[in-house]
Coordinates of C-alpha atoms in Angstrom, one line a residue:
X1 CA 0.0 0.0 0.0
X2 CA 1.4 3.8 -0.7
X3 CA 1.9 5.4 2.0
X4 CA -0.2 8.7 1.9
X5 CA 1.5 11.8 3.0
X6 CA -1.1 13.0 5.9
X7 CA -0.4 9.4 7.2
X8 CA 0.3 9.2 11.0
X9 CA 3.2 7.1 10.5
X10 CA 5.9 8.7 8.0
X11 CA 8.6 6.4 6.6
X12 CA 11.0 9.2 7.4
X13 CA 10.6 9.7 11.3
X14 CA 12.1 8.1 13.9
X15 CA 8.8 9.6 16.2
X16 CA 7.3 6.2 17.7
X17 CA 3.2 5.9 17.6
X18 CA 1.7 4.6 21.0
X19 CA -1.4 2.2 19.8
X20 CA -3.7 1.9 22.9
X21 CA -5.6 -1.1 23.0
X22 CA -8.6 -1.0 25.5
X23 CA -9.5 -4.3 26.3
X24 CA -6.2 -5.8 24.7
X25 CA -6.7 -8.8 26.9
X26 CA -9.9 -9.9 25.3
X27 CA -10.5 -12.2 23.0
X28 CA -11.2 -9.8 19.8
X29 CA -7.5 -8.1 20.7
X30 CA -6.1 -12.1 20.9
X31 CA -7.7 -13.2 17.5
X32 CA -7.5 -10.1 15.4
X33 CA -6.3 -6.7 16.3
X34 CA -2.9 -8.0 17.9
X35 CA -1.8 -10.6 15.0
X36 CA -2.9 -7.7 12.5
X37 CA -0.5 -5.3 14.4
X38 CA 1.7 -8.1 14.1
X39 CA 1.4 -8.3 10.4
X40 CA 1.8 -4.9 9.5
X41 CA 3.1 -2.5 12.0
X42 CA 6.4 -0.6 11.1
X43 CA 9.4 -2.6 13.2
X44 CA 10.7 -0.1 16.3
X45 CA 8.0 2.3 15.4
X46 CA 4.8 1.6 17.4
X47 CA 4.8 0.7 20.5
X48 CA 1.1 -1.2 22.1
X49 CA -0.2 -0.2 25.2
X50 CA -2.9 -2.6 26.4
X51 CA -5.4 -0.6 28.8
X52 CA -8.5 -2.6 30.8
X53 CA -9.9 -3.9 34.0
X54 CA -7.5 -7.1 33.7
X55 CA -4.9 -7.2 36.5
X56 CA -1.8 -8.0 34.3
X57 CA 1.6 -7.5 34.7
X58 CA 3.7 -6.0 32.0
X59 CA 5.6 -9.3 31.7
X60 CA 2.7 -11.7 30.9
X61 CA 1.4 -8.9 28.6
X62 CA 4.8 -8.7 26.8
X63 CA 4.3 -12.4 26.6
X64 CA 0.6 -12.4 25.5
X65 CA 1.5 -9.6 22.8
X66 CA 4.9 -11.5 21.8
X67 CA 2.3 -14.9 21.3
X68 CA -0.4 -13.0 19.2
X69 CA 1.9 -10.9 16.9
X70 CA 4.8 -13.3 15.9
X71 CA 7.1 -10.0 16.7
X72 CA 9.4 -10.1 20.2
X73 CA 10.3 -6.6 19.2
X74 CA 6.8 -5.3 19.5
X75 CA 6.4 -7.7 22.7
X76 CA 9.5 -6.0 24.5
X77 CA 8.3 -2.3 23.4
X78 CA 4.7 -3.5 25.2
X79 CA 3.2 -2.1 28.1
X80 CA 0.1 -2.4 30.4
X81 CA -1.9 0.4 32.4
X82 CA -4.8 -1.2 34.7
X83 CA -7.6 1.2 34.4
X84 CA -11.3 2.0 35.1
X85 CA -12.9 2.5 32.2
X86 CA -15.7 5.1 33.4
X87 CA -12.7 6.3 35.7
X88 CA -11.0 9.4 34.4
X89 CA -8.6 9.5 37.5
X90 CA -7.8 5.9 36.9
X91 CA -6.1 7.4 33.6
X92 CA -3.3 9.1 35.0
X93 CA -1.3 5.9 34.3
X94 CA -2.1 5.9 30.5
X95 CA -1.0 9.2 30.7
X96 CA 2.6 8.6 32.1
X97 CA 2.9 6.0 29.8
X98 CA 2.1 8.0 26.6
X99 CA 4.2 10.4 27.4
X100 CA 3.0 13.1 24.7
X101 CA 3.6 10.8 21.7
X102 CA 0.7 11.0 19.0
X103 CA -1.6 7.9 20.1
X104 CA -4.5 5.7 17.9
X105 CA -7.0 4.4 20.5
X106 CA -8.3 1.3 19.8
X107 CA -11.6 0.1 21.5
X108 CA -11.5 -3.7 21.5
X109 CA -14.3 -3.5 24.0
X110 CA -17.9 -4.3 24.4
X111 CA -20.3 -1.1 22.9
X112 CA -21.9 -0.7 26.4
X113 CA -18.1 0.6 27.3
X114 CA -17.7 3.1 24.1
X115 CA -19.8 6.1 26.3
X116 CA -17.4 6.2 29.5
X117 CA -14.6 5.3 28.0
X118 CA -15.0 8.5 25.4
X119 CA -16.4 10.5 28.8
X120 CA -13.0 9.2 30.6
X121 CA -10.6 10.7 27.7
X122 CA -12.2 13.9 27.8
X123 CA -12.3 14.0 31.4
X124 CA -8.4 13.1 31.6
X125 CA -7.0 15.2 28.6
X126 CA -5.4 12.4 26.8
X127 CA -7.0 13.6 23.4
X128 CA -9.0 16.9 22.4
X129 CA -9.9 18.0 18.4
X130 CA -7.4 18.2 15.7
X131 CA -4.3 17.3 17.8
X132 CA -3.1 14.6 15.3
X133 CA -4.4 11.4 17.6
X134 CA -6.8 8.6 16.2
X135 CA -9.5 6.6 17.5
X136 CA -10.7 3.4 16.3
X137 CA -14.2 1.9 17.6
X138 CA -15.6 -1.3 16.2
X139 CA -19.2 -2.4 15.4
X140 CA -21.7 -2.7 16.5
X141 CA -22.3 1.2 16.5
X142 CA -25.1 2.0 19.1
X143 CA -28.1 -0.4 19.0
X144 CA -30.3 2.0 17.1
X145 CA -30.6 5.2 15.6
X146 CA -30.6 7.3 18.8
X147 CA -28.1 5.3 20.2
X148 CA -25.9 5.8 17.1
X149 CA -26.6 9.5 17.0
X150 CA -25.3 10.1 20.7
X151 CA -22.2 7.9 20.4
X152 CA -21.3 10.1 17.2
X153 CA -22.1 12.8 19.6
X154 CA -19.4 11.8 21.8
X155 CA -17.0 11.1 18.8
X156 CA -17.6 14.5 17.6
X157 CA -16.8 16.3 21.0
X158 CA -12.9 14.9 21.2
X159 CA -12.0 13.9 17.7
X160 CA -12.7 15.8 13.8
X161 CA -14.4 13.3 11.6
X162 CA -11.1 12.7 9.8
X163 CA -9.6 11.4 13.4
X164 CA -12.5 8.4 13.6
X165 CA -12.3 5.2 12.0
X166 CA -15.6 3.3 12.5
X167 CA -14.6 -0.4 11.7
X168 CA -17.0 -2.9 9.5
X169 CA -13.9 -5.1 8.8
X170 CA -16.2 -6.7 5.9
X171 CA -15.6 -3.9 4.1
X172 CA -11.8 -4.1 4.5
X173 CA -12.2 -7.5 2.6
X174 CA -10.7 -7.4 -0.3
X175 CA -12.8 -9.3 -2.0
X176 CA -15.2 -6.3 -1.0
X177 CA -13.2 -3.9 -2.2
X178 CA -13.3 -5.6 -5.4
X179 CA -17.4 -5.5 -6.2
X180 CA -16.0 -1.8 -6.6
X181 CA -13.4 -2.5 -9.6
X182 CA -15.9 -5.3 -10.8
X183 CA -18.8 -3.1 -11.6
X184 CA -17.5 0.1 -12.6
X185 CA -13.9 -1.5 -14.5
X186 CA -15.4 -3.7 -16.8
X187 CA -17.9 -2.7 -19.8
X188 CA -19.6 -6.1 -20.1
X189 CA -21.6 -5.6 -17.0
X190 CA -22.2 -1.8 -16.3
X191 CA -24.8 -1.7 -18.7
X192 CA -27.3 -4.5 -17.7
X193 CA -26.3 -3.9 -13.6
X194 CA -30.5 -2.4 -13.3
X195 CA -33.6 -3.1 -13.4
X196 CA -33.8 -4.1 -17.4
X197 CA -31.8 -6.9 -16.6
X198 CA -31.6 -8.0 -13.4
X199 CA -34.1 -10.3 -12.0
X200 CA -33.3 -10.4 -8.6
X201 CA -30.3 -10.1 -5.9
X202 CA -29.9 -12.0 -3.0
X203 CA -27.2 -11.3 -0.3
X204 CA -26.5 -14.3 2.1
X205 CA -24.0 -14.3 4.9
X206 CA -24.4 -17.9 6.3
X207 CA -22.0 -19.0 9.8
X208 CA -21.9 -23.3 10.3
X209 CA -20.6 -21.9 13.8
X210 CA -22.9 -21.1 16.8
X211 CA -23.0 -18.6 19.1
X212 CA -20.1 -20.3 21.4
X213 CA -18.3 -17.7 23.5
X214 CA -20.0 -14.3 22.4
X215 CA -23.6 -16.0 23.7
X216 CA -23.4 -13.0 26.5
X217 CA -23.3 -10.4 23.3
X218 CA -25.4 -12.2 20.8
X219 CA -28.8 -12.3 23.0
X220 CA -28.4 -8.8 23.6
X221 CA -27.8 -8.2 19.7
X222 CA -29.1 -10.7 18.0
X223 CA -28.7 -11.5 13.7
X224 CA -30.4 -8.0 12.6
X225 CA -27.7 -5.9 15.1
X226 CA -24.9 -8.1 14.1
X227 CA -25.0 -8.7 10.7
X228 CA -27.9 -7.1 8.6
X229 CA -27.3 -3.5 9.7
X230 CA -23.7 -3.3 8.9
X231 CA -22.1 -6.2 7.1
X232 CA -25.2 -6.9 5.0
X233 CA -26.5 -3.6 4.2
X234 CA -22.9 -2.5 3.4
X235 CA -22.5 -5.0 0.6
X236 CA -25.8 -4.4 -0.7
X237 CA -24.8 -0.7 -0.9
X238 CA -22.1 -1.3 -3.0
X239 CA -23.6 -4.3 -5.1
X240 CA -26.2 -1.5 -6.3
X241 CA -25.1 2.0 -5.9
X242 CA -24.4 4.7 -8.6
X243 CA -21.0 4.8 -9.8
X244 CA -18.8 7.5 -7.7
X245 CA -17.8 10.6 -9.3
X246 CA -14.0 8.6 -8.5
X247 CA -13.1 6.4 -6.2
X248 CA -11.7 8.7 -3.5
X249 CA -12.9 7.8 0.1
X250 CA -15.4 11.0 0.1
X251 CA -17.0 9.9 -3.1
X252 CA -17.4 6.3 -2.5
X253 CA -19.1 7.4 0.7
X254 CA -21.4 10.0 -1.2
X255 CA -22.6 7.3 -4.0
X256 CA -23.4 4.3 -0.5
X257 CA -25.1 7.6 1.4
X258 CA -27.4 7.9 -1.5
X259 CA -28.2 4.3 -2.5
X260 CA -29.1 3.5 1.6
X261 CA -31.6 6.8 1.0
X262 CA -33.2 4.8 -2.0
X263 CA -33.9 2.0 0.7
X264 CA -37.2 1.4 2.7
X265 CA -37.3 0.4 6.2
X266 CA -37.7 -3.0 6.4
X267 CA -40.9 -4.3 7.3
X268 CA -41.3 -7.0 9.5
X269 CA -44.4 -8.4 7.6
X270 CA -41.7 -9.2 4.6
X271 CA -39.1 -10.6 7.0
X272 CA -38.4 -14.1 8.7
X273 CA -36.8 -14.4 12.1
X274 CA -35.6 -17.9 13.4
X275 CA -33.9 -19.3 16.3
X276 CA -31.4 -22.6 16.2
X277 CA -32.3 -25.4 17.9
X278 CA -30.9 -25.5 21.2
X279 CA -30.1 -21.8 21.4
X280 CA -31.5 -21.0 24.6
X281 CA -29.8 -24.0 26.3
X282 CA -26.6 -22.2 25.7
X283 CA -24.4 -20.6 29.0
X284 CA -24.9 -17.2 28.6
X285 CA -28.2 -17.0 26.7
X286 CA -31.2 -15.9 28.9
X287 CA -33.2 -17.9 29.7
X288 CA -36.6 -18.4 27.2
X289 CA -34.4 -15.6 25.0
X290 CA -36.2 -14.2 21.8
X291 CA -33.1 -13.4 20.3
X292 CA -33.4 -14.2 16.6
X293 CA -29.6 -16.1 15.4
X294 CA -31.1 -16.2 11.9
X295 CA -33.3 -13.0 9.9
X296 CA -34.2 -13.0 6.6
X297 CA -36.5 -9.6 4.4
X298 CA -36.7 -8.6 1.5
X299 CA -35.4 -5.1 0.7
X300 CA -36.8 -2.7 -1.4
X301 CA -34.7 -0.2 -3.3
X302 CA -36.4 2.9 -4.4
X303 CA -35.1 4.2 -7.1
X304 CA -34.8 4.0 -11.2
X305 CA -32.4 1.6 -11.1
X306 CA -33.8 -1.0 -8.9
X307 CA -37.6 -0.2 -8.7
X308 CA -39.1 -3.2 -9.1
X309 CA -36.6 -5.6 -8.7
X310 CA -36.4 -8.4 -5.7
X311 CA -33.7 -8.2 -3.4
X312 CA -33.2 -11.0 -0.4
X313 CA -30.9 -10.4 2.4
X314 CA -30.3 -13.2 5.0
X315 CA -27.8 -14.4 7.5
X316 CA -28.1 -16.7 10.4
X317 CA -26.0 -18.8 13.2
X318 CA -25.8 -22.6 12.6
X319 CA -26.3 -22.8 8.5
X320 CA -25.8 -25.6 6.2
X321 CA -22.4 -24.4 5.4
X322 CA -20.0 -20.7 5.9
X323 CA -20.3 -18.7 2.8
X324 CA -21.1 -14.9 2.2
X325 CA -22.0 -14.0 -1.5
X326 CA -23.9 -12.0 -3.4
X327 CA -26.7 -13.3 -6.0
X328 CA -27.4 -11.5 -8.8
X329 CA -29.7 -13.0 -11.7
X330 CA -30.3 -11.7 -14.7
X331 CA -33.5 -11.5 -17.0
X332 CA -33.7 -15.1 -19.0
X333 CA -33.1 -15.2 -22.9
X334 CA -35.8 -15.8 -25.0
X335 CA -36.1 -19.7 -25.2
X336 CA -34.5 -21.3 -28.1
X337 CA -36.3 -23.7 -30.6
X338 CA -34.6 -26.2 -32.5
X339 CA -36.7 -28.9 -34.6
X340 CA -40.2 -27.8 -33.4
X341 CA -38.7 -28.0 -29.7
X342 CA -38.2 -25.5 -27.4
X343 CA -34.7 -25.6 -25.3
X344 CA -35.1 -24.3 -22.2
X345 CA -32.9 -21.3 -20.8
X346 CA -30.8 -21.7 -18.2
X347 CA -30.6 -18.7 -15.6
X348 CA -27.8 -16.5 -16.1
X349 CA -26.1 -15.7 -12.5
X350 CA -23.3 -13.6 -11.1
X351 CA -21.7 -15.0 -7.7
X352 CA -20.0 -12.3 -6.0
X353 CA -18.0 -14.6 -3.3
X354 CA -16.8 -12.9 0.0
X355 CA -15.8 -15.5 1.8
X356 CA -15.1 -18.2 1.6
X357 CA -13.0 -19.2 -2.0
X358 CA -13.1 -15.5 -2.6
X359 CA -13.7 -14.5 -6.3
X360 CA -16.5 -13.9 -9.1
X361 CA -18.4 -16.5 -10.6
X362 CA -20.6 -15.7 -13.9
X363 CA -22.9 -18.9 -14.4
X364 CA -24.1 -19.0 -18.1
X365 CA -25.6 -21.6 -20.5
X366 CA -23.8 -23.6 -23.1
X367 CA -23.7 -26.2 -25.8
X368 CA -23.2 -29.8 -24.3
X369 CA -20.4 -31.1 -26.7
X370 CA -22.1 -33.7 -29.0
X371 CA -24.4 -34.3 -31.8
X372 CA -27.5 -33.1 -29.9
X373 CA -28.0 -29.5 -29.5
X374 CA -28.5 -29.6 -25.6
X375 CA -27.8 -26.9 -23.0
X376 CA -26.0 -27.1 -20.2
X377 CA -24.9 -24.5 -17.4
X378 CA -21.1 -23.4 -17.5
X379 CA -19.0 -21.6 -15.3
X380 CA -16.7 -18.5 -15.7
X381 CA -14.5 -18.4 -12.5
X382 CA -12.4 -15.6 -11.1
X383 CA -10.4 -16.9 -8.1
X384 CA -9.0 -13.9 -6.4
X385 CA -5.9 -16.2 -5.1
X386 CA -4.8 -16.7 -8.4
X387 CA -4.0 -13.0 -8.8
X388 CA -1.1 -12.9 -5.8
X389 CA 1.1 -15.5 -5.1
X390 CA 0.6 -14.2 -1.7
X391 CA -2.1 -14.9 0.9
X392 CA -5.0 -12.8 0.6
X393 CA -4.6 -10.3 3.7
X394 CA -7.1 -10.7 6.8
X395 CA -9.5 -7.5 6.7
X396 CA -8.0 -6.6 10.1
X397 CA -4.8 -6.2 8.3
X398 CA -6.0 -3.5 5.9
X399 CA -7.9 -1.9 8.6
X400 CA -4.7 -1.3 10.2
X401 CA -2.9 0.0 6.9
X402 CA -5.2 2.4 6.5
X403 CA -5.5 3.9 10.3
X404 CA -1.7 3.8 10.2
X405 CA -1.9 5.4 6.6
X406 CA -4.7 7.9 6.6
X407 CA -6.7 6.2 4.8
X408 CA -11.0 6.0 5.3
X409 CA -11.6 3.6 2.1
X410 CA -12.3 0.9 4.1
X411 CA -14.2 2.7 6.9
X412 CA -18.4 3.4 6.7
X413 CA -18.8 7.6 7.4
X414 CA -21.5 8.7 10.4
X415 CA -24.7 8.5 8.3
X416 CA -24.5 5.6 6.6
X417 CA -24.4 3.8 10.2
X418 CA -27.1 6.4 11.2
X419 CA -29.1 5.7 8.1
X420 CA -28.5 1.5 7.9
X421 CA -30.4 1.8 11.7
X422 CA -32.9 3.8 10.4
X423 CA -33.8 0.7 7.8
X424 CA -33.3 -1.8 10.9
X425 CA -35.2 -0.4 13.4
X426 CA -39.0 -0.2 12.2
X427 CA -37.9 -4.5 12.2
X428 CA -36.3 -4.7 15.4
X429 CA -39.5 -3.1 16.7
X430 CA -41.8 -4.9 15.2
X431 CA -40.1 -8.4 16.8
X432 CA -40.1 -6.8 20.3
X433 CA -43.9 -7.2 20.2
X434 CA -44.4 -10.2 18.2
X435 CA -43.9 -13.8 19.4
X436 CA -40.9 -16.0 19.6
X437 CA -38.9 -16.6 16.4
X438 CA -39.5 -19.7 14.8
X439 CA -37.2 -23.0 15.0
X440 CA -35.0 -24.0 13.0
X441 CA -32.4 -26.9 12.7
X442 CA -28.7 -27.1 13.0
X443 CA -27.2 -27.6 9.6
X444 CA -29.9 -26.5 8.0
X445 CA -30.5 -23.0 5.7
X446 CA -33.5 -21.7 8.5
X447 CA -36.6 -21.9 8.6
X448 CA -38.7 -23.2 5.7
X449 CA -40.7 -19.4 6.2
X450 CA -37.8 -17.8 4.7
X451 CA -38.2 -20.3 1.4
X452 CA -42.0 -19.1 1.3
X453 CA -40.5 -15.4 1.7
X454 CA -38.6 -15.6 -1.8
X455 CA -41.1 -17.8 -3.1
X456 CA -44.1 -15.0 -3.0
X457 CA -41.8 -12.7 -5.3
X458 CA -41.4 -15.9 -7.6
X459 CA -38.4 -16.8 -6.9
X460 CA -36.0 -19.2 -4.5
X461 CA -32.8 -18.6 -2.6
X462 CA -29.8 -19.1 -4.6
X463 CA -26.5 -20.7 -3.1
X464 CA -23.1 -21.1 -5.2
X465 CA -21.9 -24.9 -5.1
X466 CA -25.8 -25.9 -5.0
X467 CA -26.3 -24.5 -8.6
X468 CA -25.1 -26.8 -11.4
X469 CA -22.3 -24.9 -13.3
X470 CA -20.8 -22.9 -10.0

């Protein structure tokens, strides 16, 4: 990546950066913020400092740090301040410890601790507007509108918009960054990506994995909180919004802002909420919890280039199999007729993969070799790891680039979060005062209400691997 000259890390200084990491105990810090920091963090030139409630010692968090990012140097630089989080007093160690440098905070925390721990900075000094620190916070943003509104708020009275990066690490997928270069870089699609030719998108972001460890914060989120309204409604944004006047940050921004004005709130009468079997059995979960682990709606897009057309989003705990794609079909061909008999069309479809074997896949119809004239789906595969001889970075990776770099591709601006609550919140509602969620089993793809759901619009859900030809 090129470094960009407002980065907070210059290739030419010798100035070290002090990357506080609130709740760098935890398990997020463990899996993904400290082996990203590992991965791509200049050598000699940041130092971590892990802040929280844990009662480490600076040797077993040199260890943990040494464990997690592959990098003894990094481990030896480490350091750990016991704090309160609501406790601006309790601060005054951080403060010793930072010693003036230019910081990034990182909050590797659960959202109920984003309010004090934003009330303890301003209370201590550690940060104020425009003096060159960073502040990194991570999904899920609030737990509605209002909630959004005052955290942003709170961002607004220590840091200038430029200072916050508001992580949806899908988006810092490459494989996400690539819908981008798909649509708008390549003549053969742009012109039939609306509602002349497209029959119907489907977004699916399927887990095989239950809710395991995070049961505490999924039955206070739930599917909707955790997925749809960032992660899902993300992707859709830039599966179907205008092209950008270019592809700087601020433009790419502008052209998702407008498409998530184009969509409705959801409405729970078009929507399926399900519950694995066994979900309320689960340490953690309350008990007879209503917490949906699987949502499904339908999504209406308002506008001239998608009036009309069907759009499915889904995700869900405990699926058939992991895979996040989008689904987009295209109008059929007129049928062909050879001999007094008509052939029948096969669908074209374009699989935008995510995760996992990350690529493009265009299914189309073609001659079975032969005598007969007989048609048969095909595929046309792009495999992203066939473009780097390198592994694909983890998202977390290029989240850190860019906070180190200057960078806000990768990072969703204040009213789309705002606005993708908006759409969530007339459903969230509408649950609270409905009944339970209906059952569904492990391994399979939810509840059978969700097949009815597509069905109405005439159509079914579409999986790659489960289609002949992908």
């Amino acid at each position: 990546m090129v470094e960009k000259a407002e980065g907070i890390v210059n290739p030419t200084s010798t100035r070290k950066l002090d990357l506080v990491i609130f709740g760098a105990s935890g398990d997020l810090a463990r899996r993904k913020v400290l082996p990203a920091i590992g991965a791509v963090a200049p050598r000699g030139r940041v130092q971590v400092l892990g802040a929280g409630r844990s009662d480490l010692t600076r040797e077993s968090f040199q260890r943990l740090v040494g464990e997690t990012t592959g990098s003894q140097e990094l481990a030896a630089d480490a350091e750990w301040v016991r704090l309160d989080y609501a406790s601006a007093d309790s601060y005054s160690g951080l403060r010793t410890a930072l010693s003036g440098r230019q910081a990034v905070y990182y909050l590797a925390t659960p959202p109920s601790t984003f309010g004090p721990i934003l009330s303890a900075l301003a209370g201590s000094r550690l940060t104020h507007r425009g003096d060159g620190s960073r502040i990194v916070v991570e999904k899920p943003l609030g737990e509605d509108a209002a909630s959004a509104r005052e955290l942003d708020r709170q961002l607004d009275v220590l840091f200038e918009e430029s200072q916050v990066y508001r992580i949806d690490h899908y988006l810092a997928k490459d494989t996400v960054q690539n819908i981008l270069a798909f649509r708008f870089s390549n003549s053969l699609f742009e012109p039939v990506w609306n509602r002349s030719m497209v029959q119907s998108i489907q977004i699916t972001a399927a887990e095989e994995l239950d809710v395991g460890r995070r049961a505490g914060y999924y039955d206070h989120f739930g599917a909707v909180r955790d997925m749809i309204q960032n992660h899902v409604l993300q992707i859709l944004s830039l599966v179907t919004m205008e092209p950008p006047a270019t592809f700087d940050p601020a433009d790419i921004r502008k052209a998702k802002m407008q498409l998530l004005r184009a969509v409705a709130p959801l409405d729970p009468a078009a929507a399926v909420r399900g519950q694995y079997a066994g979900y309320t059995d689960t340490e953690g979960v309350a008990q007879g919890s209503r917490r949906e682990t699987f949502a499904a709606a339908e999504v209406r897009i308002v506008n001239w280039r998608w009036e009309g057309v069907p759009i499915f989003v889904r995700t869900g705990k405990t699926l058939r199999r992991r895979m996040t794609e989008a689904v987009i079909r295209l109008k059929d061909a007129p049928h062909l007729s050879l001999a007094g008999r008509a052939e029948p069309g096969i669908p074209t479809l374009v699989f935008i993969r995510i995760q996992p074997q990350e690529g493009i896949l265009v299914r189309i119809g073609a001659k079975r070799p032969g005598a007969r004239f007989e048609m048969v789906p095909a595929g046309l595969k792009l495999e992203y790891r066939d473009l780097t001889p390198s592994p694909l970075p983890d998202a977390y990776e290029n989240v850190f680039n860019e906070v180190l770099h200057g960078g806000h591709t990768v990072f969703p601006g204040p009213r789309e979060i705002e606005r993708s609550w908006e759409i969530v919140d007339p459903l969230l509602r509408g649950w609270e005062e409905s009944g339970r969620p209906l059952p569904y089993a492990r391994g399979s793809w939810g509840p059978t209400e969700a097949d009815s759901l597509v069905a109405a619009r005439g159509g079914r859900w579409i999986n790659s691997g489960e289609e002949p030809g992908t």
